[in-house]
Amino acid sequence: METDFPTTISISSRDAVMTDRLPSSEKDINRKLKAHRKSRRGCGNCKLRRVKCDESKPRCKKCTSFGVFCNYDCQYSDLQLSVGGAANIEILQILPYSLKQTLPSIIAPSLRLQSTGSLKGSNVLYEFREEDQALLKKFQTRTVFTMTTDKNLHLYQIESFKLAYSHPFLMHGILSLTLMHDRYLSAAPNTKLSVTEAFHWYQSTALFNSKLSAPIDPSERDALWVTAVCLGVIVFFYIEAKTPEEAWPLKPPSSLDLNWLSLSEGKKEVWKLTRRAEGKSVFQTLIPFENTKPKTSSSTVPGVEALPSEFIDLCGFDAASTSDNNPYHAVATALAKSLNSDCKLTTILGFLSFITNMLPEYKQLLKQKDPCALLLLAYWYAKMCQYPHWWIFGRASLEGQAICIYLQRYHGNETGIQKLLQFPRMMCGVVP
């Protein structure tokens, strides 16, 4: 195919030779004729992108076509996503520690170059595609229904959709989560994390981490909260293990063990941080996490006695047991309320409350692989296997099996533990 490129080079070379033959005075005139005024009144986005701004207000043509809000003043941040035009998402190159050991190896080299390679410290643009718009619609009409209750659905369904267009960290989180849901619902589900899922997950976490490391902007707090919810679902859904032997607690120890627990604790902190920001929040009607700590009582909370007697003995419950003096008490109380429930919604809500409100003492026992703490978690996993939920079932089944095998392997001579294992073994699908 012919191009003008050689012609351009030829003309440029000829002009250069002719200029060299001119007297020095004429050369100076030539240079003066080519001089032009350099305007500094263009918008910040055009300066950042190093393109000529036409300086039209309130939005220049370059920003309109590029799909970002024009930032002549401080009303909009650099390269903030716009609903119209060929929208783009700003990507910051900050690698969060929690994903440092896993995500970079999953992301394709070409994508990793954009985010963590030679461009580190600069801004890179992700082109918002037509397929992404379709994913947002799927999130609004399908995926969002699986991550909240009917009472709060309208908030997440409407507000999340609007917030995503203005906050790249949320946009990436929603795209990654919806892609994962798509993969789960496909005719031939693939358990492998796709490059695109990993890319959006990484960018959402990086941007999210960056925002939390600075003072909270009141205008971003709702988007930060929804992002925390999305990332919580993503982390619980994604499990690298394919067999019980590769799952916690059977697998070799890692700094990423029980990372979903750490993220649930992080969600509580995000809630606290964003509530401190001034201004009105659309999510202010949600129940704050700090007010959901289990109430203590001087007597046994009704329901604990409904657990198998072996649990009562193993956990050391008596009439004076409370969540203040027994690290298992709050978990066992919540479990007792859901153990005999036949309602899917009640069971799922009970599980979400359980993982959100674990006391630090119980979390520490889990990390130490304490048999009683493991049994309580195995029973919760067993209940969740009874009512499969797309982003919960995979981990519940696999880690539930791993816990049962671990307790059978290392506590096989303890009759009470082995008797209690019958229910989770059956529900989680442990092969005899």
PDB file of N, CA, C and O in Angstrom, residues 105-170:
ATOM      1  N   SER A 105       1.644 -12.115  38.185  1.00  0.00           N
ATOM      2  CA  SER A 105       1.981 -13.297  37.405  1.00  0.00           C
ATOM      3  C   SER A 105       0.821 -13.754  36.532  1.00  0.00           C
ATOM      4  O   SER A 105       0.993 -14.515  35.591  1.00  0.00           O
ATOM      5  N   ILE A 106      -0.399 -13.284  36.838  1.00  0.00           N
ATOM      6  CA  ILE A 106      -1.574 -13.685  36.073  1.00  0.00           C
ATOM      7  C   ILE A 106      -1.802 -12.751  34.898  1.00  0.00           C
ATOM      8  O   ILE A 106      -2.223 -13.161  33.831  1.00  0.00           O
ATOM      9  N   ILE A 107      -1.504 -11.463  35.100  1.00  0.00           N
ATOM     10  CA  ILE A 107      -1.764 -10.467  34.057  1.00  0.00           C
ATOM     11  C   ILE A 107      -0.809 -10.656  32.880  1.00  0.00           C
ATOM     12  O   ILE A 107       0.370 -10.892  33.059  1.00  0.00           O
ATOM     13  N   ALA A 108      -1.338 -10.594  31.666  1.00  0.00           N
ATOM     14  CA  ALA A 108      -0.518 -10.763  30.466  1.00  0.00           C
ATOM     15  C   ALA A 108       0.575  -9.703  30.420  1.00  0.00           C
ATOM     16  O   ALA A 108       0.370  -8.584  30.877  1.00  0.00           O
ATOM     17  N   PRO A 109       1.769 -10.032  29.873  1.00  0.00           N
ATOM     18  CA  PRO A 109       2.884  -9.079  29.834  1.00  0.00           C
ATOM     19  C   PRO A 109       2.522  -7.740  29.220  1.00  0.00           C
ATOM     20  O   PRO A 109       2.949  -6.697  29.694  1.00  0.00           O
ATOM     21  N   SER A 110       1.705  -7.738  28.149  1.00  0.00           N
ATOM     22  CA  SER A 110       1.365  -6.471  27.490  1.00  0.00           C
ATOM     23  C   SER A 110       0.551  -5.582  28.404  1.00  0.00           C
ATOM     24  O   SER A 110       0.731  -4.367  28.433  1.00  0.00           O
ATOM     25  N   LEU A 111      -0.371  -6.177  29.182  1.00  0.00           N
ATOM     26  CA  LEU A 111      -1.179  -5.390  30.095  1.00  0.00           C
ATOM     27  C   LEU A 111      -0.353  -4.977  31.301  1.00  0.00           C
ATOM     28  O   LEU A 111      -0.509  -3.893  31.832  1.00  0.00           O
ATOM     29  N   ARG A 112       0.553  -5.859  31.741  1.00  0.00           N
ATOM     30  CA  ARG A 112       1.359  -5.537  32.905  1.00  0.00           C
ATOM     31  C   ARG A 112       2.308  -4.382  32.589  1.00  0.00           C
ATOM     32  O   ARG A 112       2.650  -3.586  33.437  1.00  0.00           O
ATOM     33  N   LEU A 113       2.737  -4.303  31.330  1.00  0.00           N
ATOM     34  CA  LEU A 113       3.617  -3.208  30.926  1.00  0.00           C
ATOM     35  C   LEU A 113       2.913  -1.871  31.091  1.00  0.00           C
ATOM     36  O   LEU A 113       3.509  -0.883  31.494  1.00  0.00           O
ATOM     37  N   GLN A 114       1.608  -1.844  30.831  1.00  0.00           N
ATOM     38  CA  GLN A 114       0.846  -0.615  30.965  1.00  0.00           C
ATOM     39  C   GLN A 114       0.728  -0.174  32.414  1.00  0.00           C
ATOM     40  O   GLN A 114       0.643   0.994  32.705  1.00  0.00           O
ATOM     41  N   SER A 115       0.747  -1.142  33.346  1.00  0.00           N
ATOM     42  CA  SER A 115       0.443  -0.782  34.723  1.00  0.00           C
ATOM     43  C   SER A 115       1.637  -0.794  35.663  1.00  0.00           C
ATOM     44  O   SER A 115       1.682  -0.041  36.610  1.00  0.00           O
ATOM     45  N   THR A 116       2.624  -1.667  35.413  1.00  0.00           N
ATOM     46  CA  THR A 116       3.719  -1.759  36.374  1.00  0.00           C
ATOM     47  C   THR A 116       5.100  -1.739  35.730  1.00  0.00           C
ATOM     48  O   THR A 116       6.087  -1.974  36.386  1.00  0.00           O
ATOM     49  N   GLY A 117       5.168  -1.498  34.433  1.00  0.00           N
ATOM     50  CA  GLY A 117       6.447  -1.535  33.753  1.00  0.00           C
ATOM     51  C   GLY A 117       7.148  -0.196  33.718  1.00  0.00           C
ATOM     52  O   GLY A 117       7.196   0.538  34.706  1.00  0.00           O
ATOM     53  N   SER A 118       7.631   0.168  32.540  1.00  0.00           N
ATOM     54  CA  SER A 118       8.418   1.396  32.404  1.00  0.00           C
ATOM     55  C   SER A 118       7.591   2.651  32.621  1.00  0.00           C
ATOM     56  O   SER A 118       8.128   3.728  32.793  1.00  0.00           O
ATOM     57  N   LEU A 119       6.274   2.514  32.627  1.00  0.00           N
ATOM     58  CA  LEU A 119       5.422   3.688  32.797  1.00  0.00           C
ATOM     59  C   LEU A 119       5.070   3.940  34.256  1.00  0.00           C
ATOM     60  O   LEU A 119       4.187   4.703  34.569  1.00  0.00           O
ATOM     61  N   LYS A 120       5.749   3.248  35.153  1.00  0.00           N
ATOM     62  CA  LYS A 120       5.446   3.392  36.574  1.00  0.00           C
ATOM     63  C   LYS A 120       5.563   4.850  37.005  1.00  0.00           C
ATOM     64  O   LYS A 120       6.516   5.532  36.695  1.00  0.00           O
ATOM     65  N   GLY A 121       4.567   5.297  37.737  1.00  0.00           N
ATOM     66  CA  GLY A 121       4.574   6.667  38.224  1.00  0.00           C
ATOM     67  C   GLY A 121       3.825   7.606  37.304  1.00  0.00           C
ATOM     68  O   GLY A 121       3.633   8.769  37.615  1.00  0.00           O
ATOM     69  N   SER A 122       3.400   7.124  36.130  1.00  0.00           N
ATOM     70  CA  SER A 122       2.646   7.965  35.211  1.00  0.00           C
ATOM     71  C   SER A 122       1.234   7.438  35.076  1.00  0.00           C
ATOM     72  O   SER A 122       0.901   6.394  35.600  1.00  0.00           O
ATOM     73  N   ASN A 123       0.392   8.173  34.348  1.00  0.00           N
ATOM     74  CA  ASN A 123      -0.990   7.758  34.139  1.00  0.00           C
ATOM     75  C   ASN A 123      -1.127   7.037  32.811  1.00  0.00           C
ATOM     76  O   ASN A 123      -0.573   7.450  31.806  1.00  0.00           O
ATOM     77  N   VAL A 124      -1.875   5.935  32.821  1.00  0.00           N
ATOM     78  CA  VAL A 124      -2.141   5.178  31.614  1.00  0.00           C
ATOM     79  C   VAL A 124      -3.647   5.146  31.435  1.00  0.00           C
ATOM     80  O   VAL A 124      -4.385   5.173  32.402  1.00  0.00           O
ATOM     81  N   LEU A 125      -4.100   5.075  30.201  1.00  0.00           N
ATOM     82  CA  LEU A 125      -5.526   5.104  29.947  1.00  0.00           C
ATOM     83  C   LEU A 125      -6.033   3.766  29.451  1.00  0.00           C
ATOM     84  O   LEU A 125      -5.430   3.154  28.573  1.00  0.00           O
ATOM     85  N   TYR A 126      -7.113   3.294  30.047  1.00  0.00           N
ATOM     86  CA  TYR A 126      -7.786   2.090  29.578  1.00  0.00           C
ATOM     87  C   TYR A 126      -8.987   2.530  28.745  1.00  0.00           C
ATOM     88  O   TYR A 126      -9.820   3.306  29.215  1.00  0.00           O
ATOM     89  N   GLU A 127      -9.077   2.065  27.530  1.00  0.00           N
ATOM     90  CA  GLU A 127     -10.168   2.490  26.653  1.00  0.00           C
ATOM     91  C   GLU A 127     -11.462   1.761  27.018  1.00  0.00           C
ATOM     92  O   GLU A 127     -11.528   0.531  26.997  1.00  0.00           O
ATOM     93  N   PHE A 128     -12.464   2.500  27.375  1.00  0.00           N
ATOM     94  CA  PHE A 128     -13.772   1.951  27.748  1.00  0.00           C
ATOM     95  C   PHE A 128     -14.476   1.465  26.492  1.00  0.00           C
ATOM     96  O   PHE A 128     -14.734   2.229  25.572  1.00  0.00           O
ATOM     97  N   ARG A 129     -14.777   0.165  26.438  1.00  0.00           N
ATOM     98  CA  ARG A 129     -15.292  -0.449  25.219  1.00  0.00           C
ATOM     99  C   ARG A 129     -16.807  -0.662  25.270  1.00  0.00           C
ATOM    100  O   ARG A 129     -17.424  -0.582  26.322  1.00  0.00           O
ATOM    101  N   GLU A 130     -17.341  -1.005  24.109  1.00  0.00           N
ATOM    102  CA  GLU A 130     -18.772  -1.282  24.008  1.00  0.00           C
ATOM    103  C   GLU A 130     -19.136  -2.499  24.857  1.00  0.00           C
ATOM    104  O   GLU A 130     -20.199  -2.560  25.467  1.00  0.00           O
ATOM    105  N   GLU A 131     -18.222  -3.495  24.915  1.00  0.00           N
ATOM    106  CA  GLU A 131     -18.470  -4.690  25.727  1.00  0.00           C
ATOM    107  C   GLU A 131     -18.573  -4.344  27.211  1.00  0.00           C
ATOM    108  O   GLU A 131     -19.296  -4.996  27.965  1.00  0.00           O
ATOM    109  N   ASP A 132     -17.814  -3.336  27.627  1.00  0.00           N
ATOM    110  CA  ASP A 132     -17.855  -2.916  29.027  1.00  0.00           C
ATOM    111  C   ASP A 132     -19.202  -2.307  29.374  1.00  0.00           C
ATOM    112  O   ASP A 132     -19.715  -2.486  30.479  1.00  0.00           O
ATOM    113  N   GLN A 133     -19.781  -1.573  28.436  1.00  0.00           N
ATOM    114  CA  GLN A 133     -21.098  -0.990  28.657  1.00  0.00           C
ATOM    115  C   GLN A 133     -22.128  -2.104  28.855  1.00  0.00           C
ATOM    116  O   GLN A 133     -23.017  -2.013  29.705  1.00  0.00           O
ATOM    117  N   ALA A 134     -21.983  -3.186  28.073  1.00  0.00           N
ATOM    118  CA  ALA A 134     -22.887  -4.329  28.210  1.00  0.00           C
ATOM    119  C   ALA A 134     -22.705  -5.001  29.569  1.00  0.00           C
ATOM    120  O   ALA A 134     -23.673  -5.454  30.194  1.00  0.00           O
ATOM    121  N   LEU A 135     -21.460  -5.055  30.061  1.00  0.00           N
ATOM    122  CA  LEU A 135     -21.193  -5.651  31.373  1.00  0.00           C
ATOM    123  C   LEU A 135     -21.840  -4.831  32.486  1.00  0.00           C
ATOM    124  O   LEU A 135     -22.375  -5.382  33.451  1.00  0.00           O
ATOM    125  N   LEU A 136     -21.783  -3.513  32.355  1.00  0.00           N
ATOM    126  CA  LEU A 136     -22.416  -2.651  33.354  1.00  0.00           C
ATOM    127  C   LEU A 136     -23.917  -2.913  33.427  1.00  0.00           C
ATOM    128  O   LEU A 136     -24.513  -2.911  34.507  1.00  0.00           O
ATOM    129  N   LYS A 137     -24.503  -3.135  32.279  1.00  0.00           N
ATOM    130  CA  LYS A 137     -25.936  -3.428  32.240  1.00  0.00           C
ATOM    131  C   LYS A 137     -26.237  -4.764  32.912  1.00  0.00           C
ATOM    132  O   LYS A 137     -27.229  -4.910  33.644  1.00  0.00           O
ATOM    133  N   LYS A 138     -25.373  -5.741  32.689  1.00  0.00           N
ATOM    134  CA  LYS A 138     -25.538  -7.042  33.340  1.00  0.00           C
ATOM    135  C   LYS A 138     -25.408  -6.911  34.855  1.00  0.00           C
ATOM    136  O   LYS A 138     -26.126  -7.560  35.605  1.00  0.00           O
ATOM    137  N   PHE A 139     -24.473  -6.067  35.280  1.00  0.00           N
ATOM    138  CA  PHE A 139     -24.310  -5.856  36.719  1.00  0.00           C
ATOM    139  C   PHE A 139     -25.582  -5.277  37.312  1.00  0.00           C
ATOM    140  O   PHE A 139     -26.060  -5.724  38.354  1.00  0.00           O
ATOM    141  N   GLN A 140     -26.150  -4.289  36.629  1.00  0.00           N
ATOM    142  CA  GLN A 140     -27.321  -3.596  37.153  1.00  0.00           C
ATOM    143  C   GLN A 140     -28.566  -4.476  37.145  1.00  0.00           C
ATOM    144  O   GLN A 140     -29.422  -4.367  38.032  1.00  0.00           O
ATOM    145  N   THR A 141     -28.680  -5.364  36.187  1.00  0.00           N
ATOM    146  CA  THR A 141     -29.901  -6.163  36.043  1.00  0.00           C
ATOM    147  C   THR A 141     -29.768  -7.596  36.539  1.00  0.00           C
ATOM    148  O   THR A 141     -30.748  -8.329  36.552  1.00  0.00           O
ATOM    149  N   ARG A 142     -28.547  -7.992  36.955  1.00  0.00           N
ATOM    150  CA  ARG A 142     -28.361  -9.378  37.366  1.00  0.00           C
ATOM    151  C   ARG A 142     -27.423  -9.540  38.561  1.00  0.00           C
ATOM    152  O   ARG A 142     -27.831  -9.972  39.634  1.00  0.00           O
ATOM    153  N   THR A 143     -26.150  -9.171  38.393  1.00  0.00           N
ATOM    154  CA  THR A 143     -25.137  -9.458  39.412  1.00  0.00           C
ATOM    155  C   THR A 143     -25.419  -8.763  40.738  1.00  0.00           C
ATOM    156  O   THR A 143     -25.215  -9.337  41.805  1.00  0.00           O
ATOM    157  N   VAL A 144     -25.892  -7.504  40.693  1.00  0.00           N
ATOM    158  CA  VAL A 144     -26.126  -6.763  41.929  1.00  0.00           C
ATOM    159  C   VAL A 144     -27.164  -7.453  42.819  1.00  0.00           C
ATOM    160  O   VAL A 144     -27.146  -7.307  44.044  1.00  0.00           O
ATOM    161  N   PHE A 145     -28.060  -8.236  42.217  1.00  0.00           N
ATOM    162  CA  PHE A 145     -29.073  -8.941  42.998  1.00  0.00           C
ATOM    163  C   PHE A 145     -28.455 -10.012  43.900  1.00  0.00           C
ATOM    164  O   PHE A 145     -29.093 -10.445  44.859  1.00  0.00           O
ATOM    165  N   THR A 146     -27.241 -10.434  43.599  1.00  0.00           N
ATOM    166  CA  THR A 146     -26.612 -11.525  44.345  1.00  0.00           C
ATOM    167  C   THR A 146     -25.708 -11.042  45.475  1.00  0.00           C
ATOM    168  O   THR A 146     -25.081 -11.860  46.145  1.00  0.00           O
ATOM    169  N   MET A 147     -25.630  -9.743  45.678  1.00  0.00           N
ATOM    170  CA  MET A 147     -24.689  -9.235  46.678  1.00  0.00           C
ATOM    171  C   MET A 147     -25.334  -8.343  47.731  1.00  0.00           C
ATOM    172  O   MET A 147     -24.629  -7.763  48.553  1.00  0.00           O
ATOM    173  N   THR A 148     -26.667  -8.258  47.741  1.00  0.00           N
ATOM    174  CA  THR A 148     -27.333  -7.461  48.762  1.00  0.00           C
ATOM    175  C   THR A 148     -28.751  -7.976  48.963  1.00  0.00           C
ATOM    176  O   THR A 148     -29.184  -8.909  48.284  1.00  0.00           O
ATOM    177  N   THR A 149     -29.462  -7.386  49.901  1.00  0.00           N
ATOM    178  CA  THR A 149     -30.829  -7.820  50.195  1.00  0.00           C
ATOM    179  C   THR A 149     -31.842  -6.963  49.440  1.00  0.00           C
ATOM    180  O   THR A 149     -31.498  -5.917  48.885  1.00  0.00           O
ATOM    181  N   ASP A 150     -33.090  -7.397  49.445  1.00  0.00           N
ATOM    182  CA  ASP A 150     -34.145  -6.632  48.780  1.00  0.00           C
ATOM    183  C   ASP A 150     -34.260  -5.222  49.357  1.00  0.00           C
ATOM    184  O   ASP A 150     -34.547  -4.261  48.646  1.00  0.00           O
ATOM    185  N   LYS A 151     -34.017  -5.109  50.652  1.00  0.00           N
ATOM    186  CA  LYS A 151     -34.148  -3.813  51.329  1.00  0.00           C
ATOM    187  C   LYS A 151     -33.147  -2.792  50.783  1.00  0.00           C
ATOM    188  O   LYS A 151     -33.462  -1.606  50.649  1.00  0.00           O
ATOM    189  N   ASN A 152     -31.943  -3.254  50.482  1.00  0.00           N
ATOM    190  CA  ASN A 152     -30.886  -2.342  50.028  1.00  0.00           C
ATOM    191  C   ASN A 152     -30.647  -2.390  48.518  1.00  0.00           C
ATOM    192  O   ASN A 152     -29.792  -1.670  48.005  1.00  0.00           O
ATOM    193  N   LEU A 153     -31.395  -3.242  47.828  1.00  0.00           N
ATOM    194  CA  LEU A 153     -31.134  -3.466  46.406  1.00  0.00           C
ATOM    195  C   LEU A 153     -31.206  -2.182  45.584  1.00  0.00           C
ATOM    196  O   LEU A 153     -30.330  -1.917  44.754  1.00  0.00           O
ATOM    197  N   HIS A 154     -32.238  -1.365  45.812  1.00  0.00           N
ATOM    198  CA  HIS A 154     -32.404  -0.170  44.978  1.00  0.00           C
ATOM    199  C   HIS A 154     -31.226   0.778  45.110  1.00  0.00           C
ATOM    200  O   HIS A 154     -30.860   1.472  44.157  1.00  0.00           O
ATOM    201  N   LEU A 155     -30.605   0.815  46.296  1.00  0.00           N
ATOM    202  CA  LEU A 155     -29.448   1.688  46.490  1.00  0.00           C
ATOM    203  C   LEU A 155     -28.270   1.225  45.644  1.00  0.00           C
ATOM    204  O   LEU A 155     -27.671   1.998  44.898  1.00  0.00           O
ATOM    205  N   TYR A 156     -27.945  -0.068  45.773  1.00  0.00           N
ATOM    206  CA  TYR A 156     -26.806  -0.591  45.031  1.00  0.00           C
ATOM    207  C   TYR A 156     -27.080  -0.631  43.531  1.00  0.00           C
ATOM    208  O   TYR A 156     -26.181  -0.385  42.716  1.00  0.00           O
ATOM    209  N   GLN A 157     -28.302  -0.930  43.158  1.00  0.00           N
ATOM    210  CA  GLN A 157     -28.641  -1.071  41.750  1.00  0.00           C
ATOM    211  C   GLN A 157     -28.560   0.257  41.004  1.00  0.00           C
ATOM    212  O   GLN A 157     -28.028   0.323  39.895  1.00  0.00           O
ATOM    213  N   ILE A 158     -29.058   1.307  41.607  1.00  0.00           N
ATOM    214  CA  ILE A 158     -29.102   2.613  40.941  1.00  0.00           C
ATOM    215  C   ILE A 158     -27.831   3.419  41.193  1.00  0.00           C
ATOM    216  O   ILE A 158     -27.194   3.922  40.267  1.00  0.00           O
ATOM    217  N   GLU A 159     -27.449   3.523  42.448  1.00  0.00           N
ATOM    218  CA  GLU A 159     -26.317   4.385  42.796  1.00  0.00           C
ATOM    219  C   GLU A 159     -24.992   3.825  42.298  1.00  0.00           C
ATOM    220  O   GLU A 159     -24.140   4.579  41.833  1.00  0.00           O
ATOM    221  N   SER A 160     -24.796   2.516  42.401  1.00  0.00           N
ATOM    222  CA  SER A 160     -23.531   1.931  41.941  1.00  0.00           C
ATOM    223  C   SER A 160     -23.318   2.194  40.466  1.00  0.00           C
ATOM    224  O   SER A 160     -22.213   2.501  40.015  1.00  0.00           O
ATOM    225  N   PHE A 161     -24.385   2.071  39.700  1.00  0.00           N
ATOM    226  CA  PHE A 161     -24.325   2.279  38.258  1.00  0.00           C
ATOM    227  C   PHE A 161     -23.902   3.717  37.947  1.00  0.00           C
ATOM    228  O   PHE A 161     -23.060   3.962  37.082  1.00  0.00           O
ATOM    229  N   LYS A 162     -24.466   4.677  38.668  1.00  0.00           N
ATOM    230  CA  LYS A 162     -24.134   6.087  38.428  1.00  0.00           C
ATOM    231  C   LYS A 162     -22.723   6.412  38.919  1.00  0.00           C
ATOM    232  O   LYS A 162     -21.964   7.110  38.238  1.00  0.00           O
ATOM    233  N   LEU A 163     -22.376   5.902  40.093  1.00  0.00           N
ATOM    234  CA  LEU A 163     -21.069   6.201  40.674  1.00  0.00           C
ATOM    235  C   LEU A 163     -19.917   5.658  39.833  1.00  0.00           C
ATOM    236  O   LEU A 163     -18.845   6.252  39.776  1.00  0.00           O
ATOM    237  N   ALA A 164     -20.147   4.522  39.170  1.00  0.00           N
ATOM    238  CA  ALA A 164     -19.072   3.885  38.404  1.00  0.00           C
ATOM    239  C   ALA A 164     -18.549   4.785  37.293  1.00  0.00           C
ATOM    240  O   ALA A 164     -17.361   4.752  36.963  1.00  0.00           O
ATOM    241  N   TYR A 165     -19.406   5.612  36.702  1.00  0.00           N
ATOM    242  CA  TYR A 165     -18.990   6.471  35.597  1.00  0.00           C
ATOM    243  C   TYR A 165     -18.062   7.610  36.064  1.00  0.00           C
ATOM    244  O   TYR A 165     -17.352   8.191  35.251  1.00  0.00           O
ATOM    245  N   SER A 166     -18.102   7.920  37.330  1.00  0.00           N
ATOM    246  CA  SER A 166     -17.278   9.019  37.838  1.00  0.00           C
ATOM    247  C   SER A 166     -16.073   8.543  38.642  1.00  0.00           C
ATOM    248  O   SER A 166     -15.195   9.345  38.955  1.00  0.00           O
ATOM    249  N   HIS A 167     -16.041   7.247  38.983  1.00  0.00           N
ATOM    250  CA  HIS A 167     -14.966   6.743  39.845  1.00  0.00           C
ATOM    251  C   HIS A 167     -14.345   5.485  39.243  1.00  0.00           C
ATOM    252  O   HIS A 167     -14.919   4.394  39.355  1.00  0.00           O
ATOM    253  N   PRO A 168     -13.195   5.622  38.619  1.00  0.00           N
ATOM    254  CA  PRO A 168     -12.549   4.491  37.942  1.00  0.00           C
ATOM    255  C   PRO A 168     -12.333   3.268  38.827  1.00  0.00           C
ATOM    256  O   PRO A 168     -12.453   2.142  38.358  1.00  0.00           O
ATOM    257  N   PHE A 169     -11.999   3.467  40.116  1.00  0.00           N
ATOM    258  CA  PHE A 169     -11.749   2.306  40.981  1.00  0.00           C
ATOM    259  C   PHE A 169     -13.001   1.449  41.120  1.00  0.00           C
ATOM    260  O   PHE A 169     -12.917   0.216  41.195  1.00  0.00           O
ATOM    261  N   LEU A 170     -14.170   2.074  41.128  1.00  0.00           N
ATOM    262  CA  LEU A 170     -15.422   1.325  41.195  1.00  0.00           C
ATOM    263  C   LEU A 170     -15.750   0.700  39.843  1.00  0.00           C
ATOM    264  O   LEU A 170     -16.219  -0.443  39.776  1.00  0.00           O
TER     265      LEU A 170
END
